[in-house]
XYZ file of C-alpha atoms in Angstrom:
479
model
C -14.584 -29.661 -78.048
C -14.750 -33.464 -76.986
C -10.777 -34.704 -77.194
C -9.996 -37.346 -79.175
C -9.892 -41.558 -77.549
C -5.836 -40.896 -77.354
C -4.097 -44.047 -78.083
C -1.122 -45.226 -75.692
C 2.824 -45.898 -77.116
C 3.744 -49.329 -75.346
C 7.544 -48.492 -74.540
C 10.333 -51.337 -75.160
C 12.243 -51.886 -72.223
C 14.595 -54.282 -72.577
C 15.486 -55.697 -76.701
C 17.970 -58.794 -75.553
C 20.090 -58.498 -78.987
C 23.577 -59.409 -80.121
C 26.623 -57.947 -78.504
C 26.859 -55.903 -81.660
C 22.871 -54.807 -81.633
C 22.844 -54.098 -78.056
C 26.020 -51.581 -78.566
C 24.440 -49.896 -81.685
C 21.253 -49.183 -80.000
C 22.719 -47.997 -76.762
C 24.320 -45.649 -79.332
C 20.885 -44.395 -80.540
C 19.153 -44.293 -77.512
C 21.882 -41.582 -76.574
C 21.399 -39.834 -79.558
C 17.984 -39.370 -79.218
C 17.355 -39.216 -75.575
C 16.967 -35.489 -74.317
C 17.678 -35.243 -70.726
C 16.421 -32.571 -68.591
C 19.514 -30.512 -68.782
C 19.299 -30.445 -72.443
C 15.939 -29.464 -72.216
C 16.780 -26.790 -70.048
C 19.663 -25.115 -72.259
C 17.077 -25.593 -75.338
C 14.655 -23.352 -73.535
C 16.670 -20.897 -72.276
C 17.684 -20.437 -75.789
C 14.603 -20.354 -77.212
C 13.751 -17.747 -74.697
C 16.471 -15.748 -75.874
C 16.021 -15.972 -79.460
C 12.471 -15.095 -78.686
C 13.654 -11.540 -77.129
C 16.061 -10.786 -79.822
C 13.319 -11.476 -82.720
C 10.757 -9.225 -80.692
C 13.835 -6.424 -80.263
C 14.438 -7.283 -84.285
C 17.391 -8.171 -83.454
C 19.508 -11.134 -85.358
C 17.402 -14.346 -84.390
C 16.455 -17.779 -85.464
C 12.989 -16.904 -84.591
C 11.406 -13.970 -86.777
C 8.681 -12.913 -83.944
C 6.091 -11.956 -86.825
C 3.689 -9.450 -85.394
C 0.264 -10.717 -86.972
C -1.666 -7.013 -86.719
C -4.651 -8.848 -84.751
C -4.859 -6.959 -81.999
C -6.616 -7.646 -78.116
C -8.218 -11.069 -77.008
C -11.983 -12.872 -77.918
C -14.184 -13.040 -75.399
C -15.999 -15.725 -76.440
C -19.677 -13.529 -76.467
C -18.866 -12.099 -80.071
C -21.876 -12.972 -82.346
C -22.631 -12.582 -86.160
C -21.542 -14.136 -89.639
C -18.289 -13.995 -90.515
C -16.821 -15.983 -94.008
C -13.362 -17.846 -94.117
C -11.309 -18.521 -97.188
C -8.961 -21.557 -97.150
C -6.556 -21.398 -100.255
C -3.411 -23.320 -100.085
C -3.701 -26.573 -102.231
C -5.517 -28.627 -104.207
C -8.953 -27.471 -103.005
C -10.417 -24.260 -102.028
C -12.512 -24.251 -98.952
C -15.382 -21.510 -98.210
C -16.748 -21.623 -94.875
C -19.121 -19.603 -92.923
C -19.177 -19.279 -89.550
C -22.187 -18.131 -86.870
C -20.875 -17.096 -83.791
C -24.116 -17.540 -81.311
C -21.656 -16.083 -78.110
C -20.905 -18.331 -74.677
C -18.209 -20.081 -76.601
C -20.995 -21.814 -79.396
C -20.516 -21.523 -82.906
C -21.739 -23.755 -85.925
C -20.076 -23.456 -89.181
C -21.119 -24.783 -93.514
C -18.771 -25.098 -95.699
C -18.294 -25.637 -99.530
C -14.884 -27.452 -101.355
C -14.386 -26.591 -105.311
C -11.300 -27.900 -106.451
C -8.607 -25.858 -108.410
C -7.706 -26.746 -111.520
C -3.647 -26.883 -113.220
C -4.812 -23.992 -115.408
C -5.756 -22.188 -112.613
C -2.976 -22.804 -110.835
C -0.672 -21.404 -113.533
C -2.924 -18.842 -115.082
C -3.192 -15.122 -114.586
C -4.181 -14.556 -110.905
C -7.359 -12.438 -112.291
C -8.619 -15.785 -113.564
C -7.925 -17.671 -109.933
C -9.414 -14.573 -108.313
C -12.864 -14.125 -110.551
C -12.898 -18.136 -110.105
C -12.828 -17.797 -106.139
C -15.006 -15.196 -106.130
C -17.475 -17.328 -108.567
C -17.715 -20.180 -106.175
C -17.837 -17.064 -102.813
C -21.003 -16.022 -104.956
C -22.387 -19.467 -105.481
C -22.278 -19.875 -101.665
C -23.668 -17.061 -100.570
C -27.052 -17.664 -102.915
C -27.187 -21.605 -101.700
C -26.758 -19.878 -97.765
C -29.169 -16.924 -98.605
C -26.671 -14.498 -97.635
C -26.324 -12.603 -101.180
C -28.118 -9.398 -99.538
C -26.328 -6.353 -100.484
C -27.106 -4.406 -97.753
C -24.927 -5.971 -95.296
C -21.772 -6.318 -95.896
C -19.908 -9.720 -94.623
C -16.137 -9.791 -93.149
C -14.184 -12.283 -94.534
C -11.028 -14.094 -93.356
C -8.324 -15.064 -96.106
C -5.919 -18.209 -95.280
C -3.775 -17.717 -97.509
C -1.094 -20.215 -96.825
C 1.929 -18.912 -99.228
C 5.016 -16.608 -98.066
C 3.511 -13.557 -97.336
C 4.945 -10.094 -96.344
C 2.164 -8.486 -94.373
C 2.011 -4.852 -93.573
C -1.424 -4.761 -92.140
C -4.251 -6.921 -90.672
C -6.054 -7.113 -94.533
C -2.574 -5.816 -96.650
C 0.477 -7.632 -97.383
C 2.864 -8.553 -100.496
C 2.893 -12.069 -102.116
C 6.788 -13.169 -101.722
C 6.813 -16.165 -103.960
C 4.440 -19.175 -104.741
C 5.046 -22.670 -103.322
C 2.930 -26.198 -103.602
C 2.600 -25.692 -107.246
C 0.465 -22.343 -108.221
C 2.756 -20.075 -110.101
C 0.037 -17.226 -111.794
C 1.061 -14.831 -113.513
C 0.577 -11.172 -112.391
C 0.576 -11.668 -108.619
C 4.571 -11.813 -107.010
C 4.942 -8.352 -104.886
C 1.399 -7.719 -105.417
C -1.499 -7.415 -102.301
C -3.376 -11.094 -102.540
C -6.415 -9.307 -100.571
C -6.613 -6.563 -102.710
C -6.497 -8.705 -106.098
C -9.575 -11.012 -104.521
C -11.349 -7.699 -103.680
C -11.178 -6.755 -106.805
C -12.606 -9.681 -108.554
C -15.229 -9.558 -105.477
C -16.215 -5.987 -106.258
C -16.330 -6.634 -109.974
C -19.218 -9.275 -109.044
C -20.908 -6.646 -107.063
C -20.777 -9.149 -103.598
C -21.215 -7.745 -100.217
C -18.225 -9.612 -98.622
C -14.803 -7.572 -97.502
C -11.577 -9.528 -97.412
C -11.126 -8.152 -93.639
C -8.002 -10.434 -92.734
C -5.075 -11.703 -94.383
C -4.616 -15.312 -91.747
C -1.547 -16.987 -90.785
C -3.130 -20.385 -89.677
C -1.274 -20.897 -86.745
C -2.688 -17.217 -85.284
C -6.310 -18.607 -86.480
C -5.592 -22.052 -84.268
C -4.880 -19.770 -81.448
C -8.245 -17.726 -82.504
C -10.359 -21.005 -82.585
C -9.070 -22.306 -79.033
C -9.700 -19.044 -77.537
C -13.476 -18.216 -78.688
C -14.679 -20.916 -75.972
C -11.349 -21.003 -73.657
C -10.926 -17.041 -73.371
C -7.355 -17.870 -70.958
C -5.831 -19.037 -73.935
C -2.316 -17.531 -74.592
C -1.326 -19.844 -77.434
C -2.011 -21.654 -80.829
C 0.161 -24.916 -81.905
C 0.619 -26.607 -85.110
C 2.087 -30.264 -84.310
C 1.095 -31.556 -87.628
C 2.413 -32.295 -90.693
C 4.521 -28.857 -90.152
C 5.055 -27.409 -86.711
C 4.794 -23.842 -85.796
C 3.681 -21.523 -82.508
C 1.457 -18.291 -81.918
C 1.149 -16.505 -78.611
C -0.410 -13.139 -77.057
C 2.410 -10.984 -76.365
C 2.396 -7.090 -75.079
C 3.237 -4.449 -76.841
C 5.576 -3.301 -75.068
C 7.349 -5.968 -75.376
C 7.524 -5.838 -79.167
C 10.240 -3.559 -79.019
C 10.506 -3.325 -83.123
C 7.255 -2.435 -83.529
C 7.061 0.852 -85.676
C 2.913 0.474 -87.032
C 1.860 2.794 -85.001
C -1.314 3.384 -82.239
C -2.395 0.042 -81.621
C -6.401 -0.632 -80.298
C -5.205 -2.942 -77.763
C -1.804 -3.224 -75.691
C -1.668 -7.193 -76.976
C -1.115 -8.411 -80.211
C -0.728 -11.842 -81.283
C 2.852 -12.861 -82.760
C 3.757 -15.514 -85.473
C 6.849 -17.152 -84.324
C 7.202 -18.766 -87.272
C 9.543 -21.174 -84.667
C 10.345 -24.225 -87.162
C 13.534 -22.205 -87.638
C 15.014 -22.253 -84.412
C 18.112 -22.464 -83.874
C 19.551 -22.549 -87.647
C 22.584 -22.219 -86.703
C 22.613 -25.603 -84.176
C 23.836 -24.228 -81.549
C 21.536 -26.642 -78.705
C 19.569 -28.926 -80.728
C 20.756 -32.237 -80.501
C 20.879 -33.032 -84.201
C 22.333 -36.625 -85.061
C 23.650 -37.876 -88.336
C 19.918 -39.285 -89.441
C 19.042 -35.514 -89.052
C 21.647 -34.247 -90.799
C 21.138 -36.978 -93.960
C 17.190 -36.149 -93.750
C 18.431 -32.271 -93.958
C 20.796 -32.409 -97.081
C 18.573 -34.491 -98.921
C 15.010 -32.083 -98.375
C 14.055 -29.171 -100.325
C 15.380 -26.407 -98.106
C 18.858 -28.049 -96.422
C 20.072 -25.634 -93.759
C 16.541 -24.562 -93.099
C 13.960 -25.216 -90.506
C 15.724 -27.904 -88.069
C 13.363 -27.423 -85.453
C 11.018 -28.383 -87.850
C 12.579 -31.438 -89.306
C 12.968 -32.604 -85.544
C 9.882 -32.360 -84.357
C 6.815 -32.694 -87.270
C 5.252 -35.646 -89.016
C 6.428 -35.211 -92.559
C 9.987 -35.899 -91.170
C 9.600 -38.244 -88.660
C 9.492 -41.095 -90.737
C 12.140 -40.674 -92.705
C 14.617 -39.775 -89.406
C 13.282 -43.337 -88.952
C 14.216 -45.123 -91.855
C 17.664 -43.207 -91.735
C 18.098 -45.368 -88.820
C 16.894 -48.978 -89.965
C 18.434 -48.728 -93.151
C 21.863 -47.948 -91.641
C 21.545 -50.765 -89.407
C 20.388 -52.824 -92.760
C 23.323 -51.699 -94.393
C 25.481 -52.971 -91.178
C 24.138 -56.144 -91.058
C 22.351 -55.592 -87.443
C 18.926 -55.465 -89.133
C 16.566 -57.838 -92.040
C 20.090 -59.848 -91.936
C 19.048 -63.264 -93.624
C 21.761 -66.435 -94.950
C 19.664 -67.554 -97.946
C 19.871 -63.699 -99.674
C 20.501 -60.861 -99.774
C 19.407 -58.330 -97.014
C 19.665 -55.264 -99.364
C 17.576 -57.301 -102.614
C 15.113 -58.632 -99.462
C 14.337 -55.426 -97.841
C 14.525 -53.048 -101.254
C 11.710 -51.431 -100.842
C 12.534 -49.466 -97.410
C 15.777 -48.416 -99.252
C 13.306 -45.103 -101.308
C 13.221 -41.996 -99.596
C 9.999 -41.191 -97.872
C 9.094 -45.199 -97.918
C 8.334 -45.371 -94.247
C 5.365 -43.133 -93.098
C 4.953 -41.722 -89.600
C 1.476 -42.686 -89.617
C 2.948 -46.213 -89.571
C 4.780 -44.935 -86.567
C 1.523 -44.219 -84.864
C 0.569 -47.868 -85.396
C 3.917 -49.563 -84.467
C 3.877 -47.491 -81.406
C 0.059 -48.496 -80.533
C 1.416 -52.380 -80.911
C 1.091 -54.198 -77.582
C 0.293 -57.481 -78.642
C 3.160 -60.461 -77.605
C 4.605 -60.897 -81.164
C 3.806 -57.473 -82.311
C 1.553 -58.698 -84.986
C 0.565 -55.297 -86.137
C 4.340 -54.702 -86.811
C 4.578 -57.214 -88.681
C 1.691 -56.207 -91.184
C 2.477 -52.597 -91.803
C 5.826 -53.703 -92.718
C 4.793 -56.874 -94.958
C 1.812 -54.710 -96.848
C 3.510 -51.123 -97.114
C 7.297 -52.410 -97.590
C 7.520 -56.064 -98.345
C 9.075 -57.075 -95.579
C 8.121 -60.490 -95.100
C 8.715 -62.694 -92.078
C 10.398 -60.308 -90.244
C 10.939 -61.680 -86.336
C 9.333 -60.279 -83.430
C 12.987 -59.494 -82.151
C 13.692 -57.454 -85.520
C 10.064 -56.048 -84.804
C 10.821 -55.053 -81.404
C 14.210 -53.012 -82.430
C 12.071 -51.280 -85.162
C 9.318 -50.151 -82.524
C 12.283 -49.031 -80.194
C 13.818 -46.789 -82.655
C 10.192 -45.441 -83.628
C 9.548 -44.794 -79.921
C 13.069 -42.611 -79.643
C 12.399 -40.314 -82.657
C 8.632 -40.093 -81.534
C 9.258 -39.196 -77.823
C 12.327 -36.938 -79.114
C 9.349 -34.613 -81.333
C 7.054 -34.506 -78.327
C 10.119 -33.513 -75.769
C 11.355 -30.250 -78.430
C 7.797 -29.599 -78.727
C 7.207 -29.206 -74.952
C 10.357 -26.833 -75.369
C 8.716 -24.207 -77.372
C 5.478 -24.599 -74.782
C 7.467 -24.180 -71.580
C 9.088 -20.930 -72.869
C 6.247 -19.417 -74.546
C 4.664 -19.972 -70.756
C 7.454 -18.610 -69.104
C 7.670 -16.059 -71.202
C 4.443 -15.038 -70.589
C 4.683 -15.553 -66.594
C 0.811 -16.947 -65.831
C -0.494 -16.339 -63.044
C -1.870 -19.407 -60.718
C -5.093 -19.357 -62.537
C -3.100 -21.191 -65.286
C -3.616 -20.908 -69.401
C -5.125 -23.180 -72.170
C -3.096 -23.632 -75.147
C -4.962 -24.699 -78.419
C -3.183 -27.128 -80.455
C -3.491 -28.222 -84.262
C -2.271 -30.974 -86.124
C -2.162 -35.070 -86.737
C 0.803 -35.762 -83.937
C -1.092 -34.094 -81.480
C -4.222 -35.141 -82.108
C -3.205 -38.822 -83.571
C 0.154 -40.204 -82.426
C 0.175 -42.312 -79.284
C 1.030 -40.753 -76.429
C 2.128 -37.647 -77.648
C 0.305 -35.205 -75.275
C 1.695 -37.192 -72.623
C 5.307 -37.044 -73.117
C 4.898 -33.438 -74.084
C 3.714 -33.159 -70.049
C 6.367 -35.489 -68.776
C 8.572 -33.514 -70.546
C 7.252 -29.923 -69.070
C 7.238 -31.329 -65.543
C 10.812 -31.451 -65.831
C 10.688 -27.943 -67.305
C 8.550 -26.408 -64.948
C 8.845 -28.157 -62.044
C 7.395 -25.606 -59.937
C 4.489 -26.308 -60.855
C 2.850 -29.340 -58.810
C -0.790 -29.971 -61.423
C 0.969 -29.228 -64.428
C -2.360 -30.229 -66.657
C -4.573 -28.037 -65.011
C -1.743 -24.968 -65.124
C -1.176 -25.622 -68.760
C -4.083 -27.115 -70.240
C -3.200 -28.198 -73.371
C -6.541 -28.723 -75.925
C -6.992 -29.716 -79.543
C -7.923 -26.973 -81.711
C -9.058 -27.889 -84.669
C -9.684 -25.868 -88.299
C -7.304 -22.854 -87.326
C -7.769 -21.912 -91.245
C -11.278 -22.098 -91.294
C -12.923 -21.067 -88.086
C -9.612 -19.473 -86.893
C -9.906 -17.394 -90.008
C -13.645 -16.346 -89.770
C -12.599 -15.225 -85.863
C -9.967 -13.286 -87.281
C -12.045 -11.429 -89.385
C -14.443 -11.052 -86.626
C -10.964 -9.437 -84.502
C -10.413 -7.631 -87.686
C -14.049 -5.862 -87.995
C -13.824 -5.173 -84.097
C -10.418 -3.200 -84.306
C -11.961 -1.488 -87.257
C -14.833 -0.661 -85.084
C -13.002 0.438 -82.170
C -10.385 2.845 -84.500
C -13.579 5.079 -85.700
């Protein structure tokens, strides 16, 4: 897949301030600047807690074994269905695999209603397996002779016991039917699917992070990993099964399986990460405090707000928006509501390399109301974006270095599928994640053609289909 034009952070070097800006900020820069021997201590943790959650042992990092079993090859052919279910809309899609890598996919939306939502589950179920039927005519694929694998995203806390079994925890993002906690989600939708007579078997329950690492691999078959750098963050890799000490499922078709780190939660306990007071205000004021630091570190629905932490404690000190005629706090209300200033106004104040930072200047006049603001006050704001920006791509390169060291390549190196808007969007965010793993991994000299890092997109739709395709294989090989 063609990369996306990556746009370039221009870096502040030098901000000229007051005596008392110039000390604040050398403050913040400190806070926020990882140095390698941080980096180094954060990895060799992360490598531990890795071990311990594979030995299911006490650990920050669960190790989640996924029950897809061996590697693609990339020459696997056939139709294989996804189902994307985790929000507003549902999303069928089918996938062709045509082998060498080559695939083409359609896909159909329907959007789920409140009702829905809140319902009985058999209503949500008979509903998705309405709009799998409607597909399947439009596609010409409602032949009952042959049967189609399907791949389930299913994107709510799941307890899975199988490859196609596992026990609904609890709902999140606002569904709450009735009839479905501690029940099997892929048995309720084959139900409804059997009740309408269709020739489709729910053949995976998907973890989307395992189906990014599925969707990178079908044309790069040396991939070992699947990132989501995105609005969350989380890792997948290839591990042996020998490794996975706690595993108790029995025979296995392969001696690899792919594990769900689940790695947002590393390190709950801060024991490395260099969490500042923004972090810690971001963290009691979120949904889950105490939970998923890592997380709230390194992905794009926190990043803005670390941000804003920052300028509005400066506001509130009178080393930022200060004006004589009013008020800073009346001038600059707007900024003072929680989840005001966006990362993907980040992206764009990093991007800004014009003299008087013009584009600043507008995202902060049309989003916040910050008029006139100076190209001095501009250039502090870009500065602090730059240090909680480069801070997410450094911890990020963490969890790659160790998953690669863990997994000691060989000199033929590995490709590593990644997911998400940071990745694929903010400016120079693949970049500092290599800066960051040459310090890491120094021994190696060409670190991007060791570790190639790739976007990989639509881990829940084509990653899912692939699973299913994984799924239907092991099946295979076990009769």
């Amino acid at each position: 897949m063609a990369e996306t034009t990556r746009t370039v952070a221009v870096e502040i070097k030098n901000l000229n301030g007051t005596n008392e800006q110039e000390e604040y900020m050398r403050d913040v820069i400190n806070l926020f600047t990882i140095d390698t021997e941080r980096l180094l201590k954060i990895r060799d943790h992360f490598l531990d807690e890795m071990n311990k959650g594979l030995a299911g042992e006490e650990s920050s990092l669960p190790m989640i074994p996924s029950y897809v079993e061996g590697r693609l090859t990339g020459e696997e052919k056939g139709n294989f269905l996804a189902l994307d279910l985790g929000g507003t809309n549902l999303r069928v899609v089918l996938v062709t695999l045509q082998g060498a890598g080559n695939f083409k996919t359609v896909s159909q939306k329907a959007r789920i209603s409140d009702e829905l939502k809140t319902g009985p589950i058999r209503s949500l179920c008979d509903f998705i397996a309405d709009c799998i039927d409607s597909f399947l005519t439009e596609h010409g694929l409602e032949d009952k002779e042959i049967e189609l694998n399907l791949g389930y995203t299913f994107s709510f806390p799941v307890m899975q016991t199988k490859i196609n079994r596992g026990t609904l925890s609890s709902w999140t993002k606002g569904f709450s039917c009735t009839g479905a906690v501690g029940k099997d989600p892929a048995l309720l939708l084959q139900d409804s699917l059997m009740r309408k007579h269709l020739p489709v078997k729910v053949s995976a329950l998907v973890n989307d992070t395992v189906g990014t690492l599925l969707s990178n691999a079908y044309n790069r078959p040396a991939t070992i990993a699947g990132l989501i750098l995105g609005t969350g963050t989380n890792g997948a890799y290839i591990e042996k099964m020998k490794n996975i000490t706690k595993w108790d499922g029995g025979p296995t078709t392969s001696d690899e399986m792919i594990i769900n780190m689940e790695f947002g939660a590393f390190d709950a306990k801060r024991s490395v990460l260099p969490v500042t007071r923004f972090d810690n205000k971001l963290d009691r004021e979120s949904i889950n405090p105490q939970c998923q630091i890592f997380e709230k570190m390194i992905s794009g629905m926190y990043l803005g707000e670390i941000t804003r932490n920052v300028l509005t404690d400066m506001i509130d000190r009178e080393l930022l928006l200060k004006r004589d005629e009013y008020t800073h706090l009346a001038w600059s209300k707007d900024i003072t509501a929680h989840w005001s200033f966006e990362t993907a106004f980040m992206s764009t104040i990093e991007a800004d390399g014009t003299p008087s930072f013009e584009h600043i200047k507008e995202i902060l006049d049309t989003n916040l109301n910050l008029h006139d603001v100076t190209t001095f006050e501009a250039k502090i704001i870009k500065k602090i974006c730059e240090l909680v920006g480069k801070r997410s791509a450094r911890l990020s390169a963490v969890a790659i270095s160790a998953i690669v060291e863990h997994c000691q390549i060989d000199e033929s190196g590995v490709d590593i599928g990644i997911d998400g808007s940071l990745f694929e969007f903010y400016p120079s965010y693949k970049a500092r994640i290599y800066d960051a793993m040459k310090e890491l991994m120094p021994q190696y000299k060409n670190i991007e053609e060791v570790i190639r890092l790739s976007l990989a997109r639509d881990g829940s739709g084509v990653g899912a289909a692939l699973t299913a395709c994984a799924a239907s294989r092991m099946e295979q090989q076990r009769n």
